[in-house]
Amino acid sequence: MVLSKNEIKRIRSLSQKKFRDETGLFVCEGEKLVAEAVASGFRVESVYYRDEIGEEAMSRISGLSTPSPVLAVVGMPAGRGAVTPEKALEIIRKQDRSMSVPPLFLGLDGIHDPGNAGTIIRIADWFGINAVFASSGTVDIYSPKVVQATMGAVFRVKFHYTGLETLCSLLQQEGIPVFGTFLDGENIYGADLAADGPAMVVMGSESDGISRETARHTDRKLFIPSFGDSGSESLNVAVAAAISCSEFRRRCSGAR
């Protein structure tokens, strides 16, 4: 099988958000990710095998330093992209009515690093997070580096971009608690995590934390304490997300 120059150019263009948005397509690489895409019901437009197209062609379309044996071009799910804060609130309400345990949601406020974003999505999948809502300043979930970092979770986790500040304000009006991670917050291990209903946990950017605008609409500030004589100033945001999700699930899973 010989790939044309136009086909190679088209696949390579999907490394850019502009062309992903225009075509509604993205790339995933590796046998596990391609299998996950198929198993999750995503539309797989085309699949390229190294044994069929050759190593040189695969290296030209791959975004990895060491190309995988297989690469797929996959269609984004229906309803992708941004939703209004009002629509996001509706999604949360529906989840609350359908769950036997209190649903937990994540908010990503300006997460820029693809590796961190992908890892957080993987964490959300592990802890059964019902949906993830991200500010417009958060990295594109369908960028190749994010997709790779999710290890397939991108095909299972419900993810929406929205006006996070407004959504948090709407949640407050609904009486749904909004938690945020801060360096000056309350020790998460002693905090009341409102185990009898839905909750949102907001994670801030790697460099600046939660934005001032979104912070105004957080009900509770949480802090993950260090132990011993730690010289680190803060935790990696993905690590903080994992600890936060674990503590919420540990305390809230049997609340209903």
GROMACS .gro file of C-alpha atoms in nm:
model
  256
    1MET     CA    1   0.000   0.000   0.000
    2VAL     CA    2   0.144   0.333  -0.109
    3LEU     CA    3   0.033   0.657   0.053
    4SER     CA    4  -0.002   0.959  -0.172
    5LYS     CA    5   0.159   1.290  -0.084
    6ASN     CA    6  -0.186   1.439  -0.030
    7GLU     CA    7  -0.282   1.160   0.209
    8ILE     CA    8   0.038   1.206   0.408
    9LYS     CA    9  -0.018   1.582   0.416
   10ARG     CA   10  -0.379   1.536   0.532
   11ILE     CA   11  -0.283   1.305   0.819
   12ARG     CA   12   0.006   1.528   0.927
   13SER     CA   13  -0.223   1.832   0.926
   14LEU     CA   14  -0.429   1.675   1.206
   15SER     CA   15  -0.148   1.757   1.446
   16GLN     CA   16  -0.284   2.114   1.429
   17LYS     CA   17  -0.602   2.214   1.612
   18LYS     CA   18  -0.723   2.422   1.317
   19PHE     CA   19  -0.747   2.120   1.090
   20ARG     CA   20  -0.886   1.893   1.361
   21ASP     CA   21  -1.167   2.142   1.415
   22GLU     CA   22  -1.231   2.179   1.042
   23THR     CA   23  -1.244   1.807   0.970
   24GLY     CA   24  -1.375   1.669   1.298
   25LEU     CA   25  -1.092   1.415   1.289
   26PHE     CA   26  -0.796   1.332   1.510
   27VAL     CA   27  -0.513   1.079   1.517
   28CYS     CA   28  -0.444   0.802   1.764
   29GLU     CA   29  -0.139   0.576   1.756
   30GLY     CA   30  -0.068   0.234   1.899
   31GLU     CA   31  -0.253  -0.095   1.905
   32LYS     CA   32  -0.414  -0.027   2.244
   33LEU     CA   33  -0.551   0.315   2.152
   34VAL     CA   34  -0.683   0.202   1.815
   35ALA     CA   35  -0.851  -0.098   1.979
   36GLU     CA   36  -1.002   0.134   2.243
   37ALA     CA   37  -1.140   0.362   1.972
   38VAL     CA   38  -1.312   0.070   1.800
   39ALA     CA   39  -1.442  -0.082   2.125
   40SER     CA   40  -1.584   0.253   2.239
   41GLY     CA   41  -1.786   0.298   1.921
   42PHE     CA   42  -1.590   0.589   1.774
   43ARG     CA   43  -1.599   0.622   1.397
   44VAL     CA   44  -1.262   0.502   1.268
   45GLU     CA   45  -1.215   0.661   0.928
   46SER     CA   46  -0.894   0.485   0.829
   47VAL     CA   47  -0.625   0.261   0.977
   48TYR     CA   48  -0.262   0.245   0.865
   49TYR     CA   49  -0.035  -0.047   0.944
   50ARG     CA   50   0.342  -0.017   0.933
   51ASP     CA   51   0.372  -0.360   0.773
   52GLU     CA   52   0.148  -0.243   0.488
   53ILE     CA   53   0.269   0.112   0.421
   54GLY     CA   54   0.633   0.067   0.519
   55GLU     CA   55   0.847   0.219   0.792
   56GLU     CA   56   0.931   0.535   0.598
   57ALA     CA   57   0.567   0.624   0.532
   58MET     CA   58   0.471   0.546   0.891
   59SER     CA   59   0.747   0.770   1.023
   60ARG     CA   60   0.616   1.053   0.804
   61ILE     CA   61   0.259   1.035   0.937
   62SER     CA   62   0.347   0.949   1.297
   63GLY     CA   63   0.389   1.211   1.565
   64LEU     CA   64   0.592   0.979   1.786
   65SER     CA   65   0.970   0.963   1.803
   66THR     CA   66   0.937   0.586   1.763
   67PRO     CA   67   0.634   0.519   1.539
   68SER     CA   68   0.386   0.256   1.652
   69PRO     CA   69   0.288  -0.039   1.433
   70VAL     CA   70  -0.057   0.111   1.373
   71LEU     CA   71  -0.213   0.457   1.339
   72ALA     CA   72  -0.578   0.549   1.298
   73VAL     CA   73  -0.767   0.858   1.189
   74VAL     CA   74  -1.074   0.881   1.411
   75GLY     CA   75  -1.387   1.094   1.403
   76MET     CA   76  -1.467   1.311   1.702
   77PRO     CA   77  -1.790   1.219   1.883
   78ALA     CA   78  -2.117   1.399   1.821
   79GLY     CA   79  -2.162   1.697   2.049
   80ARG     CA   80  -1.789   1.763   2.063
   81GLY     CA   81  -1.654   2.107   2.130
   82ALA     CA   82  -1.793   2.379   2.350
   83VAL     CA   83  -2.123   2.372   2.537
   84THR     CA   84  -2.284   2.665   2.713
   85PRO     CA   85  -2.264   2.674   3.093
   86GLU     CA   86  -2.642   2.623   3.097
   87LYS     CA   87  -2.606   2.307   2.888
   88ALA     CA   88  -2.323   2.189   3.114
   89LEU     CA   89  -2.551   2.237   3.416
   90GLU     CA   90  -2.819   2.030   3.241
   91ILE     CA   91  -2.565   1.751   3.187
   92ILE     CA   92  -2.480   1.757   3.557
   93ARG     CA   93  -2.847   1.750   3.659
   94LYS     CA   94  -2.913   1.445   3.441
   95GLN     CA   95  -2.613   1.265   3.587
   96ASP     CA   96  -2.734   1.338   3.939
   97ARG     CA   97  -3.075   1.183   3.872
   98SER     CA   98  -2.930   0.870   3.712
   99MET     CA   99  -2.660   0.779   3.965
  100SER     CA  100  -2.690   0.549   4.267
  101VAL     CA  101  -2.390   0.721   4.430
  102PRO     CA  102  -2.323   1.096   4.436
  103PRO     CA  103  -2.170   1.197   4.102
  104LEU     CA  104  -1.836   1.375   4.096
  105PHE     CA  105  -1.724   1.618   3.826
  106LEU     CA  106  -1.389   1.773   3.745
  107GLY     CA  107  -1.324   2.126   3.624
  108LEU     CA  108  -0.997   2.204   3.446
  109ASP     CA  109  -0.909   2.573   3.460
  110GLY     CA  110  -0.638   2.656   3.209
  111ILE     CA  111  -0.450   2.325   3.211
  112HIS     CA  112  -0.190   2.384   2.938
  113ASP     CA  113   0.040   2.083   2.953
  114PRO     CA  114  -0.079   1.799   2.724
  115GLY     CA  115   0.075   1.530   2.943
  116ASN     CA  116  -0.099   1.660   3.254
  117ALA     CA  117  -0.432   1.698   3.076
  118GLY     CA  118  -0.414   1.347   2.934
  119THR     CA  119  -0.317   1.200   3.270
  120ILE     CA  120  -0.607   1.379   3.441
  121ILE     CA  121  -0.849   1.231   3.187
  122ARG     CA  122  -0.701   0.889   3.260
  123ILE     CA  123  -0.748   0.956   3.633
  124ALA     CA  124  -1.108   1.062   3.571
  125ASP     CA  125  -1.168   0.731   3.394
  126TRP     CA  126  -1.011   0.533   3.680
  127PHE     CA  127  -1.223   0.700   3.948
  128GLY     CA  128  -1.547   0.696   3.751
  129ILE     CA  129  -1.572   1.074   3.718
  130ASN     CA  130  -1.904   1.145   3.551
  131ALA     CA  131  -1.785   1.430   3.328
  132VAL     CA  132  -1.496   1.673   3.290
  133PHE     CA  133  -1.556   2.040   3.209
  134ALA     CA  134  -1.270   2.260   3.091
  135SER     CA  135  -1.217   2.630   3.038
  136SER     CA  136  -1.143   2.754   2.688
  137GLY     CA  137  -0.782   2.808   2.793
  138THR     CA  138  -0.730   2.437   2.853
  139VAL     CA  139  -0.530   2.239   2.597
  140ASP     CA  140  -0.721   2.063   2.318
  141ILE     CA  141  -0.819   1.714   2.434
  142TYR     CA  142  -0.775   1.577   2.082
  143SER     CA  143  -0.417   1.695   2.036
  144PRO     CA  144  -0.190   1.395   1.970
  145LYS     CA  145   0.005   1.433   2.296
  146VAL     CA  146  -0.311   1.450   2.507
  147VAL     CA  147  -0.463   1.149   2.330
  148GLN     CA  148  -0.148   0.944   2.388
  149ALA     CA  149  -0.130   1.044   2.754
  150THR     CA  150  -0.488   0.932   2.820
  151MET     CA  151  -0.394   0.571   2.738
  152GLY     CA  152  -0.739   0.524   2.582
  153ALA     CA  153  -0.944   0.706   2.847
  154VAL     CA  154  -1.021   0.980   2.592
  155PHE     CA  155  -1.264   0.735   2.434
  156ARG     CA  156  -1.461   0.681   2.755
  157VAL     CA  157  -1.463   1.004   2.957
  158LYS     CA  158  -1.729   1.266   2.881
  159PHE     CA  159  -1.541   1.590   2.819
  160HIS     CA  160  -1.680   1.937   2.747
  161TYR     CA  161  -1.537   2.286   2.705
  162THR     CA  162  -1.747   2.556   2.866
  163GLY     CA  163  -1.740   2.887   3.049
  164LEU     CA  164  -1.607   2.738   3.371
  165GLU     CA  165  -1.650   3.054   3.579
  166THR     CA  166  -2.017   3.082   3.483
  167LEU     CA  167  -2.077   2.709   3.531
  168CYS     CA  168  -1.936   2.724   3.884
  169SER     CA  169  -2.164   3.021   3.957
  170LEU     CA  170  -2.466   2.827   3.828
  171LEU     CA  171  -2.371   2.527   4.040
  172GLN     CA  172  -2.359   2.750   4.348
  173GLN     CA  173  -2.707   2.878   4.268
  174GLU     CA  174  -2.825   2.517   4.247
  175GLY     CA  175  -2.670   2.435   4.583
  176ILE     CA  176  -2.411   2.203   4.428
  177PRO     CA  177  -2.078   2.254   4.607
  178VAL     CA  178  -1.774   2.365   4.409
  179PHE     CA  179  -1.437   2.271   4.557
  180GLY     CA  180  -1.102   2.402   4.442
  181THR     CA  181  -0.743   2.310   4.519
  182PHE     CA  182  -0.540   2.596   4.670
  183LEU     CA  183  -0.215   2.633   4.860
  184ASP     CA  184  -0.399   2.818   5.137
  185GLY     CA  185  -0.695   2.581   5.157
  186GLU     CA  186  -0.831   2.347   5.423
  187ASN     CA  187  -0.662   2.010   5.474
  188ILE     CA  188  -0.851   1.777   5.240
  189TYR     CA  189  -0.825   1.487   5.484
  190GLY     CA  190  -1.023   1.671   5.750
  191ALA     CA  191  -1.259   1.868   5.527
  192ASP     CA  192  -1.632   1.804   5.493
  193LEU     CA  193  -1.660   1.681   5.135
  194ALA     CA  194  -2.042   1.691   5.111
  195ALA     CA  195  -2.086   1.319   5.053
  196ASP     CA  196  -2.464   1.327   5.007
  197GLY     CA  197  -2.486   1.488   4.664
  198PRO     CA  198  -2.304   1.588   4.345
  199ALA     CA  199  -1.989   1.799   4.363
  200MET     CA  200  -1.742   1.972   4.134
  201VAL     CA  201  -1.367   1.975   4.199
  202VAL     CA  202  -1.171   2.241   4.008
  203MET     CA  203  -0.803   2.199   3.928
  204GLY     CA  204  -0.602   2.506   3.829
  205SER     CA  205  -0.323   2.560   3.579
  206GLU     CA  206   0.028   2.435   3.643
  207SER     CA  207   0.177   2.783   3.682
  208ASP     CA  208  -0.104   3.007   3.806
  209GLY     CA  209  -0.352   2.779   3.980
  210ILE     CA  210  -0.724   2.848   3.962
  211SER     CA  211  -0.805   3.181   3.797
  212ARG     CA  212  -0.930   3.465   4.014
  213GLU     CA  213  -1.262   3.468   3.827
  214THR     CA  214  -1.331   3.099   3.886
  215ALA     CA  215  -1.196   3.111   4.242
  216ARG     CA  216  -1.473   3.358   4.332
  217HIS     CA  217  -1.723   3.079   4.272
  218THR     CA  218  -1.559   2.803   4.472
  219ASP     CA  219  -1.735   2.722   4.798
  220ARG     CA  220  -1.448   2.542   4.962
  221LYS     CA  221  -1.072   2.568   4.927
  222LEU     CA  222  -0.890   2.237   4.967
  223PHE     CA  223  -0.522   2.178   5.032
  224ILE     CA  224  -0.323   1.855   5.005
  225PRO     CA  225  -0.066   1.868   5.287
  226SER     CA  226   0.292   1.756   5.260
  227PHE     CA  227   0.445   1.525   5.518
  228GLY     CA  228   0.783   1.550   5.677
  229ASP     CA  229   1.039   1.808   5.575
  230SER     CA  230   0.933   1.852   5.213
  231GLY     CA  231   1.123   2.100   4.999
  232SER     CA  232   0.865   2.099   4.719
  233GLU     CA  233   0.643   2.405   4.687
  234SER     CA  234   0.350   2.226   4.526
  235LEU     CA  235   0.227   1.906   4.363
  236ASN     CA  236   0.201   1.835   3.994
  237VAL     CA  237  -0.160   1.911   3.895
  238ALA     CA  238  -0.227   1.556   3.773
  239VAL     CA  239  -0.099   1.413   4.101
  240ALA     CA  240  -0.318   1.658   4.292
  241ALA     CA  241  -0.617   1.552   4.080
  242ALA     CA  242  -0.553   1.185   4.158
  243ILE     CA  243  -0.530   1.248   4.533
  244SER     CA  244  -0.842   1.465   4.531
  245CYS     CA  245  -1.049   1.215   4.331
  246SER     CA  246  -0.931   0.930   4.551
  247GLU     CA  247  -1.030   1.110   4.871
  248PHE     CA  248  -1.372   1.211   4.737
  249ARG     CA  249  -1.444   0.858   4.616
  250ARG     CA  250  -1.318   0.702   4.938
  251ARG     CA  251  -1.557   0.910   5.145
  252CYS     CA  252  -1.850   0.947   4.911
  253SER     CA  253  -1.888   0.614   4.730
  254GLY     CA  254  -2.131   0.470   4.982
  255ALA     CA  255  -2.318   0.786   5.070
  256ARG     CA  256  -2.646   0.700   4.897
   0.00000   0.00000   0.00000
